Amino acid sequence: MRPKRLGFTILHRAAILAYIAFALFPLFWLLKVSITPNDLLYGEGVRMWPSRSTFDHYVFVLEHSDFPLFFRNSLIVSLSTAFIVTALASIAGYALSRFAFRGKFWIVGLMLLTQMFPLVMLIAPIFKILSPLGLTNSLTGLIIVYVAFNVPFATFLMQSFFDGIPKDLEEAAMIDGATRFKAFRQIILPLTLPGIAATLGFVFTAAWSELLFALMLISGVDASTFPVGLLSFVSKFSVDFGQMMAAGVLALIPACLFFFFIQRYLVQGLTAGAVKG
Amino acid sequence: MASIDIAAIRKAYGSTHVLHGVDLTIKDGEFVVLVGPSGCGKSTLLRMIAGLEDISSGEIRIGGRRVNDLDPKDRDIAMVFQSYALYPHMTVAENMSYSLRLRKTAKDKISTAIAGAGAKLGLGALMERRPKALSGGQRQRVAMGRAIVRAPKAFLFDEPLSNLDARLREQMRGEIKKLHQDLGATSIYVTHDQIEAMTLADRIVAMNAGIVQQVGSPLDLYDRPANLFVAGFMGSPAMNMFAGTYRNSGGAPRVELAEGVAVPVGEGIAAADGAKVTLGIRPEHVVVTRGGGPGIQAFIDLVEPTGFGTILHASAFGSDVKAFSLERGLATRGDTVSVAFPVDRIHLFDHEHGARIG
Ligand SMILES: Nc1ncnc2c1ncn2[C@@H]1O[C@H](COP(=O)(O)OP(=O)(O)OP(=O)(O)O)[C@@H](O)[C@H]1O
Ligand SMILES: [Mg+2]
């Protein structure tokens, strides 16, 4: 009995390790290439770790390229999008979760419809709309487009979190003397923090790595976001993999930080003990 | 404290009619219990009083003031939910003080109020705990505490004890009764539980399918049920009911049951000779005697000892007759006994409409 269980445990752990290795390998490769000197990149064949490592690529990216600017742009766009979308989605999700109103069915239907089109189809019309408004080549334009595309899904996401919170709670608060909005703010929102964190994280990463619209709507360096910037390492004649990967590693940092800050809300089981249990 | 007047209240969700005109006046300080089967509209009525559901038509007054269009927060009532609905991110003290904080009550007043309520409910040591670190009974107490801290005009309870085990329910029942005697607050209490209804109520309101069937003191409803529904609903084990025909010609008034059995009934019954009636008698009033005593011959099918007494199921005139007796070992399965229905314990109901006729 004992050895058999031990065998299972080992198998179980090994499977988890294999999964993690599989999922993280591209990241490892990113890191590896970013510290490999150019002369070794092709010279050494496929090796898990270069015989010599260097931070030259990082220095170059930070000091001699436009990357700091792209970074700043990406941060502005992603953070704004994440916060605007989450605020809108919270309010809309609450309404969908709690109220019955005329046209609800159609609103939900329309929101679902927006999720069904391949985005490529929409590039031309969106460009046509934004261009006379002077919103192409601008971060504001990008934020508007991202918000529009992320709100429906984020709304459904938030709605499911609100659905998980018993209605009794805000009813109790309203009987205790709160207005509906106060009950929402003081009772329901604090309990939805995990949902809000998840939505923020989801939208932030979506905006952070979005390439298609950024590429189509932005042409100048001034308003480029970092995924567009990455492409500048691809020239007609070669691809500067080392610098590209270094930039990639740097781009991971804000996303990691962002998740680091929201992770404690993601895992909290805040509603425990609200109702009978 | 305040009285509550409910006049011709109706509720419909779209084309589903849930309440069909409820009239009820609850006096200042009275403890009224709403009973009825699942889905009969008890919670709906309570939530309409609280302001959580719109009123389709009719009028509700609390303390003489019409509240139809008032938000829950302006009605100054407190409610204890079946689920307790404690705020999970707040401590016990914060849960109880929330309503006072919303009203911008002075800090020292808040502390006295929650300390007082905490002491009354034995929550003193739990004040800094979160709800998730409390047992079911403790949560229930916190929910009660949250209701009593602000001395509202009225208390509403929606099956507050139904999530507790039997022992705890009995204990909390006693505490609620004591609390009501202390505070003398107008209370409306919804329950499925007969014993809760009987023991707590000044008056019981029995509802069925959105219609009030009878309003009266617990013993009123028990001793003189107004119709078949109330007769069958109140009491456990439930009242025996037999279909029969009323006769008052050619002898004393009687009800003829199946197989030629006739049961004598009292005078002054509002039915004509030959009317179809339902005869009801509570199991504890059925007299069972062994051997050839007076009454109807019956065979014991099943004996259920409850410890407190014994429930006997007997078959007679093609029906199942339940009897409840405090005496143990009165009969065993297969015995032949005779059962008798004392005249003054018999309830008669109109067969068609179920109304009480004597
Ligand atoms: N939003 C709604 N839409 C349609 N029907 C509803 C709605 N809410 C309640 N009902 C119906 O109203 C009726 C009364 O419900 P209510 O909750 O008042 O019953 P209850 O007497 O409290 O039952 P229980 O003892 O099971 O709690 C039920 O038949 C229910 O299906
Ligand atoms: Mg109910």
XYZ file of C-alpha atoms and ligand atoms in Angstrom:
667
model
C 0.000 0.000 0.000
C 2.654 2.500 1.055
C 5.015 2.131 -1.916
C 2.055 2.334 -4.263
C 0.940 5.637 -2.762
C 4.454 6.964 -2.874
C 4.574 6.036 -6.542
C 1.394 7.974 -7.197
C 2.693 10.988 -5.355
C 5.873 10.996 -7.401
C 3.920 10.593 -10.613
C 1.592 13.389 -9.579
C 4.451 15.776 -8.766
C 6.276 14.856 -11.947
C 3.186 15.621 -14.009
C 2.881 19.032 -12.378
C 6.562 19.750 -12.964
C 6.275 18.727 -16.595
C 3.295 21.011 -17.013
C 5.094 23.946 -15.449
C 8.210 23.344 -17.518
C 6.133 23.173 -20.682
C 4.271 26.392 -19.859
C 7.327 28.346 -18.821
C 9.791 27.145 -21.431
C 9.096 29.976 -23.915
C 9.741 32.462 -21.127
C 12.986 30.754 -20.308
C 14.002 30.914 -23.952
C 13.143 34.581 -24.044
C 15.436 35.194 -21.093
C 18.175 33.003 -22.524
C 18.287 34.708 -25.896
C 18.154 38.143 -24.277
C 21.448 37.524 -22.500
C 23.211 35.689 -25.312
C 25.843 37.803 -27.085
C 25.135 38.211 -30.787
C 28.201 36.324 -31.908
C 27.142 33.231 -29.952
C 23.488 33.265 -30.953
C 23.992 31.315 -34.162
C 27.484 30.086 -33.491
C 26.780 27.744 -30.614
C 23.876 25.773 -31.983
C 21.005 24.902 -29.679
C 22.161 25.112 -26.090
C 20.211 25.520 -22.911
C 22.510 28.237 -21.646
C 25.136 30.271 -23.575
C 28.795 29.837 -22.624
C 29.047 33.592 -22.087
C 26.284 35.987 -21.038
C 25.885 39.731 -21.438
C 23.526 42.550 -20.538
C 24.473 44.531 -23.637
C 21.090 44.057 -25.212
C 19.339 45.516 -22.193
C 21.672 48.489 -22.090
C 21.086 49.142 -25.754
C 17.310 48.850 -25.481
C 17.140 51.201 -22.516
C 19.641 53.788 -23.703
C 19.666 53.843 -27.471
C 16.168 52.893 -28.539
C 12.709 54.404 -28.234
C 11.678 51.660 -25.905
C 11.262 53.744 -22.758
C 8.777 55.847 -24.717
C 6.889 52.792 -25.972
C 6.777 51.557 -22.441
C 5.332 54.758 -21.133
C 2.700 54.730 -23.894
C 1.798 51.130 -23.197
C 1.501 51.818 -19.503
C -0.784 54.803 -20.076
C -2.977 52.907 -22.525
C -3.170 49.674 -20.535
C -3.750 51.222 -17.132
C -6.373 53.656 -18.426
C -8.134 50.908 -20.331
C -8.057 48.556 -17.347
C -9.480 51.102 -14.926
C -12.112 52.547 -17.250
C -13.288 49.112 -18.375
C -13.439 47.767 -14.833
C -15.402 50.755 -13.573
C -17.921 50.499 -16.423
C -18.118 46.721 -16.210
C -18.753 46.804 -12.465
C -21.704 49.109 -12.795
C -23.123 47.399 -15.868
C -22.493 43.926 -14.440
C -24.297 44.867 -11.244
C -27.291 46.081 -13.201
C -27.414 42.897 -15.269
C -27.073 40.790 -12.163
C -29.666 42.498 -10.006
C -32.266 44.319 -12.062
C -34.929 43.245 -14.477
C -35.455 46.007 -17.014
C -36.967 46.471 -20.419
C -34.609 45.593 -23.248
C -32.248 43.610 -21.037
C -32.459 40.622 -23.324
C -31.559 42.700 -26.345
C -28.730 44.514 -24.619
C -27.174 41.230 -23.548
C -27.709 39.871 -27.052
C -26.018 42.862 -28.645
C -23.113 42.619 -26.252
C -22.660 38.976 -27.147
C -22.871 39.851 -30.823
C -19.894 42.203 -30.521
C -17.831 39.271 -29.334
C -18.540 37.191 -32.394
C -16.702 39.111 -35.110
C -13.077 38.602 -35.972
C -11.520 41.932 -35.087
C -9.784 42.160 -38.437
C -13.140 42.856 -40.064
C -13.577 45.955 -37.962
C -10.269 47.628 -38.556
C -11.260 49.520 -41.673
C -14.529 50.940 -40.315
C -12.903 51.903 -37.065
C -10.105 53.658 -38.873
C -12.718 55.492 -40.947
C -14.535 56.591 -37.816
C -11.512 57.660 -35.818
C -9.584 59.403 -38.553
C -11.892 62.450 -39.047
C -12.076 62.793 -35.267
C -8.300 63.074 -35.109
C -8.121 59.995 -32.960
C -5.795 57.955 -35.103
C -2.184 58.126 -34.070
C -3.260 59.072 -30.557
C -3.251 57.200 -27.282
C -6.770 58.453 -26.533
C -8.056 56.819 -29.707
C -6.409 53.568 -28.750
C -7.871 53.702 -25.249
C -11.359 54.299 -26.646
C -11.094 51.343 -29.001
C -9.724 49.039 -26.307
C -12.416 50.086 -23.860
C -15.109 49.440 -26.440
C -13.795 45.969 -27.192
C -13.204 44.908 -23.617
C -16.336 46.214 -21.914
C -18.748 43.460 -23.020
C -16.646 40.556 -21.872
C -15.598 42.331 -18.681
C -19.262 43.074 -17.979
C -20.186 39.403 -18.218
C -17.232 38.568 -16.027
C -18.283 41.066 -13.368
C -21.891 39.965 -13.630
C -20.898 36.425 -12.770
C -19.053 37.697 -9.705
C -22.068 39.729 -8.587
C -24.303 36.720 -9.190
C -22.167 34.893 -6.663
C -22.972 37.390 -3.930
C -26.298 36.791 -2.176
C -28.946 39.414 -2.787
C -29.820 39.253 0.892
C -26.687 41.213 1.701
C -27.641 44.411 -0.012
C -31.246 43.991 1.041
C -30.065 43.783 4.633
C -27.988 46.897 4.079
C -30.921 48.777 2.575
C -33.101 47.834 5.534
C -30.269 48.927 7.811
C -30.599 52.363 6.234
C -28.385 52.428 3.166
C -29.421 53.637 -0.274
C -28.967 51.086 -3.011
C -25.825 52.834 -4.187
C -24.382 52.922 -0.685
C -25.162 49.241 -0.251
C -23.398 48.601 -3.559
C -20.338 50.615 -2.527
C -20.005 49.574 1.098
C -21.220 45.989 1.046
C -21.125 44.538 -2.447
C -18.008 46.120 -3.952
C -15.687 45.107 -1.102
C -16.904 41.536 -1.534
C -16.296 41.691 -5.276
C -12.641 42.702 -4.923
C -11.440 39.324 -6.247
C -13.649 39.823 -9.290
C -12.471 43.366 -9.753
C -8.858 42.251 -9.498
C -9.439 39.503 -12.044
C -11.118 41.920 -14.428
C -8.385 44.521 -14.025
C -5.728 41.883 -14.667
C -7.511 40.437 -17.629
C -8.100 43.778 -19.334
C -4.645 45.073 -18.497
C -2.917 42.108 -20.150
C -5.254 42.246 -23.120
C -4.427 45.922 -23.706
C -0.743 45.460 -22.872
C -0.192 42.856 -25.570
C -2.631 44.115 -28.211
C -0.932 44.470 -31.567
C -3.489 44.574 -34.364
C -5.197 47.874 -33.628
C -2.048 49.469 -32.273
C -0.354 48.673 -35.572
C -3.196 49.909 -37.739
C -4.207 53.032 -35.866
C -0.768 54.293 -34.871
C 1.850 55.254 -37.395
C 4.262 57.572 -35.579
C 6.834 56.650 -32.958
C 5.347 59.104 -30.452
C 2.173 57.134 -29.891
C 3.523 53.628 -30.452
C 2.917 51.017 -27.808
C 5.477 48.408 -26.981
C 4.144 45.513 -29.132
C 4.438 47.814 -32.132
C 7.866 48.829 -30.918
C 8.968 45.212 -30.844
C 8.450 45.034 -34.561
C 11.011 47.782 -35.077
C 13.674 45.178 -34.362
C 12.650 43.453 -37.528
C 14.437 45.229 -40.325
C 14.461 44.415 -44.015
C 17.584 42.391 -43.752
C 17.669 40.861 -40.308
C 15.925 40.393 -37.016
C 17.795 41.614 -33.958
C 16.705 38.788 -31.701
C 18.861 39.711 -28.725
C 17.463 43.228 -28.407
C 13.946 42.106 -29.192
C 14.063 39.530 -26.419
C 15.598 41.978 -23.977
C 12.736 44.361 -24.699
C 10.342 41.460 -24.258
C 11.737 40.619 -20.844
C 11.478 44.252 -19.803
C 7.885 44.314 -21.018
C 7.054 41.442 -18.739
C 8.007 43.418 -15.671
C 4.995 45.766 -15.474
C 2.590 42.918 -16.138
C 4.226 40.869 -13.389
C 4.160 43.801 -10.984
C 0.542 44.458 -11.773
C -0.418 40.877 -10.994
C 1.742 40.931 -7.913
C -0.323 43.815 -6.562
C -3.706 42.338 -7.376
C -2.994 38.693 -6.592
C -3.950 38.910 -2.935
C -7.455 39.941 -3.960
C -7.620 37.233 -6.589
C -7.366 34.415 -4.112
C -9.388 35.783 -1.230
C -12.552 33.886 -0.354
C -14.178 36.997 0.987
C -17.768 35.898 0.960
C -17.205 32.992 3.341
C -19.583 33.256 6.275
C -22.022 35.683 4.657
C -24.946 33.353 4.694
C -25.691 30.005 6.252
C -22.853 27.579 5.965
C -42.837 50.885 18.118
C -45.772 51.117 15.798
C -48.822 49.379 14.462
C -48.877 47.998 10.931
C -51.948 48.177 8.718
C -52.157 46.104 5.601
C -55.116 46.793 3.361
C -56.125 44.862 0.245
C -52.551 44.045 -0.660
C -52.029 42.308 -3.948
C -48.876 41.165 -5.650
C -48.365 39.935 -9.162
C -45.192 39.088 -11.029
C -46.295 39.677 -14.586
C -49.261 37.355 -14.977
C -48.441 35.274 -11.887
C -50.619 36.370 -8.997
C -48.990 35.664 -5.677
C -51.099 37.583 -3.160
C -54.825 38.022 -3.711
C -55.837 40.865 -1.438
C -54.468 40.520 2.069
C -55.979 42.539 4.925
C -54.304 42.515 8.292
C -53.952 44.883 11.211
C -51.089 44.358 13.599
C -51.345 46.194 16.885
C -48.494 48.063 18.472
C -46.285 45.566 20.314
C -48.045 42.521 18.965
C -46.222 39.351 17.866
C -47.857 38.004 14.740
C -46.780 34.757 13.115
C -47.412 34.003 9.436
C -47.721 30.320 8.639
C -48.589 28.477 5.476
C -47.199 25.940 3.042
C -44.176 26.658 0.874
C -44.864 29.148 -1.902
C -48.018 30.617 -0.380
C -46.585 34.141 -0.342
C -45.393 34.628 3.236
C -41.973 35.930 2.291
C -43.485 38.073 -0.409
C -45.800 39.761 2.077
C -42.960 40.311 4.525
C -40.717 41.752 1.821
C -43.458 44.106 0.742
C -43.712 45.401 4.297
C -39.938 45.845 4.339
C -39.989 47.676 1.011
C -37.973 45.075 -0.871
C -40.838 44.289 -3.261
C -43.125 46.704 -5.029
C -46.758 46.698 -4.027
C -48.973 45.847 -7.005
C -52.045 47.310 -5.331
C -53.330 48.064 -1.868
C -51.786 50.001 0.952
C -49.364 49.419 3.801
C -49.146 51.780 6.765
C -46.531 51.640 9.480
C -47.376 53.716 12.531
C -50.191 55.318 10.587
C -47.894 56.509 7.811
C -48.399 55.233 4.299
C -45.168 53.562 3.194
C -46.038 52.266 -0.276
C -43.554 54.596 -1.918
C -40.927 54.747 0.810
C -37.519 53.133 0.336
C -36.634 50.380 2.807
C -34.178 52.710 4.516
C -36.920 55.205 5.344
C -39.341 52.680 6.816
C -37.385 52.204 10.035
C -37.970 48.488 10.345
C -35.466 45.711 10.992
C -35.410 42.320 9.350
C -33.767 39.022 10.238
C -33.153 36.891 7.150
C -33.263 33.131 6.933
C -29.723 33.258 5.554
C -28.732 35.767 8.281
C -27.152 37.973 5.579
C -24.274 39.079 7.770
C -21.728 41.367 6.127
C -18.766 38.997 5.722
C -16.100 41.701 5.600
C -17.187 43.277 8.875
C -16.673 42.105 12.436
C -19.602 41.259 14.683
C -19.410 44.723 16.241
C -19.294 46.386 12.813
C -22.184 44.269 11.595
C -24.302 45.351 14.525
C -23.299 49.003 14.364
C -23.698 49.422 10.599
C -27.214 50.805 10.781
C -26.232 53.232 13.536
C -23.172 54.383 11.629
C -25.330 55.026 8.570
C -27.493 57.246 10.757
C -24.413 59.090 12.006
C -25.120 58.150 15.612
C -22.547 59.429 18.124
C -19.681 57.010 18.811
C -20.374 56.568 22.523
C -24.047 55.896 21.855
C -23.076 53.229 19.334
C -20.785 51.500 21.818
C -23.468 51.441 24.511
C -26.041 50.138 22.046
C -23.917 47.270 20.729
C -22.602 46.426 24.177
C -26.197 46.229 25.416
C -27.352 44.074 22.513
C -24.215 41.935 22.757
C -24.821 41.299 26.438
C -28.469 40.427 25.842
C -27.522 37.858 23.236
C -24.347 36.553 24.859
C -22.086 37.861 22.098
C -19.685 39.755 24.366
C -16.613 37.659 23.596
C -17.216 37.495 19.852
C -17.354 41.192 19.037
C -14.132 41.291 17.010
C -14.769 38.087 15.038
C -15.793 37.896 11.409
C -18.973 35.967 10.556
C -17.035 33.126 8.958
C -15.465 32.362 12.343
C -18.858 31.896 14.005
C -21.095 28.868 14.368
C -24.583 28.844 12.875
C -26.200 29.670 16.201
C -23.794 32.526 16.834
C -24.439 33.954 13.387
C -28.122 33.792 14.102
C -27.581 35.775 17.292
C -25.554 38.400 15.460
C -28.378 38.754 12.961
C -30.763 39.279 15.881
C -28.347 41.736 17.472
C -28.119 43.716 14.263
C -31.891 44.048 14.325
C -32.296 45.113 17.934
C -29.499 47.699 18.280
C -31.436 50.495 16.702
C -34.850 50.021 18.300
C -36.837 50.051 15.043
C -40.588 50.501 14.636
C -41.060 46.820 13.901
C -39.173 43.562 13.481
C -39.634 41.248 10.544
C -38.372 37.666 10.735
C -38.285 35.368 7.718
C -37.811 31.813 9.011
C -34.913 32.935 11.175
C -34.393 29.574 12.837
C -34.846 27.168 9.966
C -31.110 26.702 9.413
C -30.463 25.616 12.993
C -30.611 22.124 14.397
C -33.614 21.139 16.491
C -32.023 21.698 19.900
C -30.655 25.126 19.030
C -33.940 26.068 17.439
C -35.747 25.309 20.653
C -33.292 27.412 22.620
C -33.414 30.384 20.218
C -37.189 30.176 20.181
C -37.166 30.740 23.913
C -34.735 33.613 23.542
C -36.828 35.287 20.881
C -39.857 35.037 23.112
C -37.932 36.543 26.025
C -36.568 39.257 23.804
C -40.053 40.140 22.698
C -41.264 40.257 26.276
C -38.347 42.590 27.104
C -38.627 44.909 24.133
C -42.340 44.674 23.465
C -41.638 45.374 19.796
C -44.179 44.895 17.027
C -43.042 41.737 15.249
C -44.025 39.733 12.204
C -42.548 36.277 12.099
C -42.687 33.837 9.200
C -42.262 30.155 9.896
C -43.043 26.655 8.706
C -42.703 25.313 12.175
C -45.970 24.714 14.030
C -44.405 24.743 17.454
C -42.705 28.068 16.749
C -45.985 29.472 15.562
C -47.960 28.192 18.525
C -45.456 29.189 21.187
C -44.402 32.599 19.928
C -47.540 34.111 18.516
C -49.990 36.495 20.067
C -51.902 35.901 16.868
C -51.349 33.493 14.016
C -52.137 34.307 10.410
C -52.618 31.133 8.372
C -52.161 31.665 4.645
C -52.676 29.468 1.629
C -52.133 30.300 -2.029
C -51.931 34.032 -1.391
C -55.113 34.205 0.639
C -55.417 34.630 4.404
C -57.358 31.622 5.696
C -57.730 32.504 9.343
C -56.420 35.012 11.852
C -56.612 34.339 15.551
C -54.872 33.297 18.730
C -52.894 30.050 18.502
C -55.497 28.144 20.478
C -58.298 29.612 18.370
C -56.738 28.197 15.255
C -56.068 24.899 16.943
C -59.443 24.462 18.595
C -61.714 26.117 16.064
C -60.078 25.994 12.633
C -62.113 28.087 10.229
C -61.768 25.686 7.338
C -60.311 22.408 6.178
C -57.014 23.991 5.204
C -56.322 25.384 8.670
C -57.597 22.198 10.293
C -55.189 20.111 8.262
C -52.286 22.504 8.531
C -52.241 23.086 12.265
C -51.342 20.199 14.523
C -48.999 17.259 14.287
C -49.855 14.444 13.844
C -52.452 15.981 11.547
C -56.192 15.935 12.152
C -58.158 12.902 10.933
C -60.589 13.805 8.155
C -63.410 11.619 6.926
C -65.936 12.279 4.174
C -69.536 11.642 5.203
C -73.166 12.668 4.992
C -74.945 14.794 7.577
C -78.300 13.507 8.842
C -80.692 15.145 11.265
C -83.978 13.509 10.349
C -85.148 10.302 11.958
C -83.018 10.545 15.073
C -80.312 12.633 16.673
C -77.921 14.635 14.426
C -75.195 12.366 13.087
C -72.711 11.935 10.293
C -72.851 8.758 8.279
C -69.420 7.541 7.264
C -68.551 4.566 5.086
C -69.654 1.003 5.848
C -72.749 2.128 7.709
C -70.872 3.741 10.555
C -72.706 6.747 12.021
C -71.055 9.204 14.394
C -73.278 11.345 16.629
C -72.569 15.059 16.373
C -73.722 18.138 18.312
C -76.773 20.315 17.788
C -76.862 23.567 15.824
C -74.949 22.523 12.760
C -75.407 24.736 9.729
C -76.160 22.005 7.229
C -79.218 20.457 5.680
C -80.174 16.819 5.974
C -78.165 14.834 3.427
C -75.402 17.418 2.994
C -71.941 16.166 2.138
C -69.561 17.057 4.958
C -66.042 16.355 6.154
C -65.702 15.221 9.728
C -62.466 16.100 11.490
C -61.057 14.923 14.792
C -57.582 15.425 16.206
C -55.646 12.213 16.947
C -55.250 13.120 20.621
C -59.042 13.295 20.943
C -59.702 9.865 19.497
C -60.509 7.523 22.382
C -59.036 4.045 21.949
C -60.172 1.168 24.178
C -59.127 -2.446 24.086
C -61.620 -5.228 23.756
C -65.276 -4.552 23.263
C -65.646 -0.995 24.530
C -68.083 1.516 23.085
C -67.335 2.855 19.606
C -66.263 1.619 16.212
C -64.315 -1.556 15.744
C -60.810 -1.024 14.397
C -57.576 -2.922 13.746
C -54.191 -1.564 14.693
C -51.922 -1.394 11.600
C -48.979 0.513 12.916
C -47.666 1.722 16.259
C -45.271 4.687 16.377
C -43.823 5.372 19.799
C -42.506 8.934 20.059
C -41.280 8.659 23.619
C -43.609 11.409 24.666
C -46.589 9.323 23.654
C -47.681 6.823 21.067
C -49.233 7.307 17.651
C -51.582 4.476 16.696
C -52.715 3.924 13.120
C -55.922 1.936 13.012
C -58.108 0.909 10.124
C -61.831 1.265 10.533
C -64.728 1.807 8.102
C -62.211 1.625 5.239
C -60.167 4.590 6.454
C -56.980 5.139 8.373
C -57.691 6.543 11.828
C -54.797 8.068 13.714
C -54.893 8.260 17.467
C -52.405 9.787 19.844
C -52.180 8.573 23.394
C -49.902 9.381 26.285
C -50.377 5.839 27.518
C -47.707 3.389 26.409
C -48.464 -0.182 25.374
C -52.124 0.597 24.817
C -52.180 -1.697 21.802
C -49.835 -3.553 19.516
C -49.986 -4.327 15.836
C -52.846 -6.611 14.877
C -54.943 -5.866 17.956
C -58.639 -5.278 17.659
C -59.718 -2.150 19.487
C -62.642 0.202 19.470
C -62.270 3.883 18.661
C -64.693 6.604 19.700
C -65.051 10.238 18.629
C -66.340 12.371 21.541
C -69.107 14.701 20.341
C -67.548 17.879 21.725
C -64.243 17.180 19.934
C -65.679 16.810 16.463
C -65.123 19.455 13.769
C -67.471 19.553 10.801
C -66.669 21.200 7.497
C -68.646 21.818 4.383
C -67.442 19.209 1.912
C -67.429 21.445 -1.139
C -65.917 24.692 0.155
C -64.233 23.412 3.278
C -65.737 26.067 5.547
C -66.391 25.215 9.170
C -70.039 24.384 9.878
C -69.790 23.095 13.421
N -39.624 37.094 -8.942
C -40.652 36.253 -9.003
N -41.277 36.014 -10.173
C -42.321 35.163 -10.256
N -42.816 34.506 -9.221
C -42.258 34.688 -8.026
C -41.146 35.572 -7.848
N -40.807 35.555 -6.541
C -41.651 34.702 -5.952
N -42.529 34.183 -6.827
C -43.608 33.227 -6.527
O -44.368 33.746 -5.482
C -44.865 32.707 -4.681
C -44.693 33.061 -3.222
O -43.329 33.076 -2.917
P -42.833 33.303 -1.427
O -41.350 33.355 -1.463
O -43.533 34.467 -0.850
O -43.305 31.967 -0.726
P -43.175 31.562 0.801
O -44.540 31.470 1.340
O -42.219 32.456 1.498
O -42.567 30.108 0.662
P -41.443 29.412 1.538
O -42.151 28.932 2.756
O -40.986 28.281 0.673
O -40.370 30.416 1.828
C -44.146 31.444 -5.111
O -45.070 30.641 -5.785
C -43.074 31.924 -6.021
O -42.874 31.016 -7.059
Mg -40.217 32.238 2.238
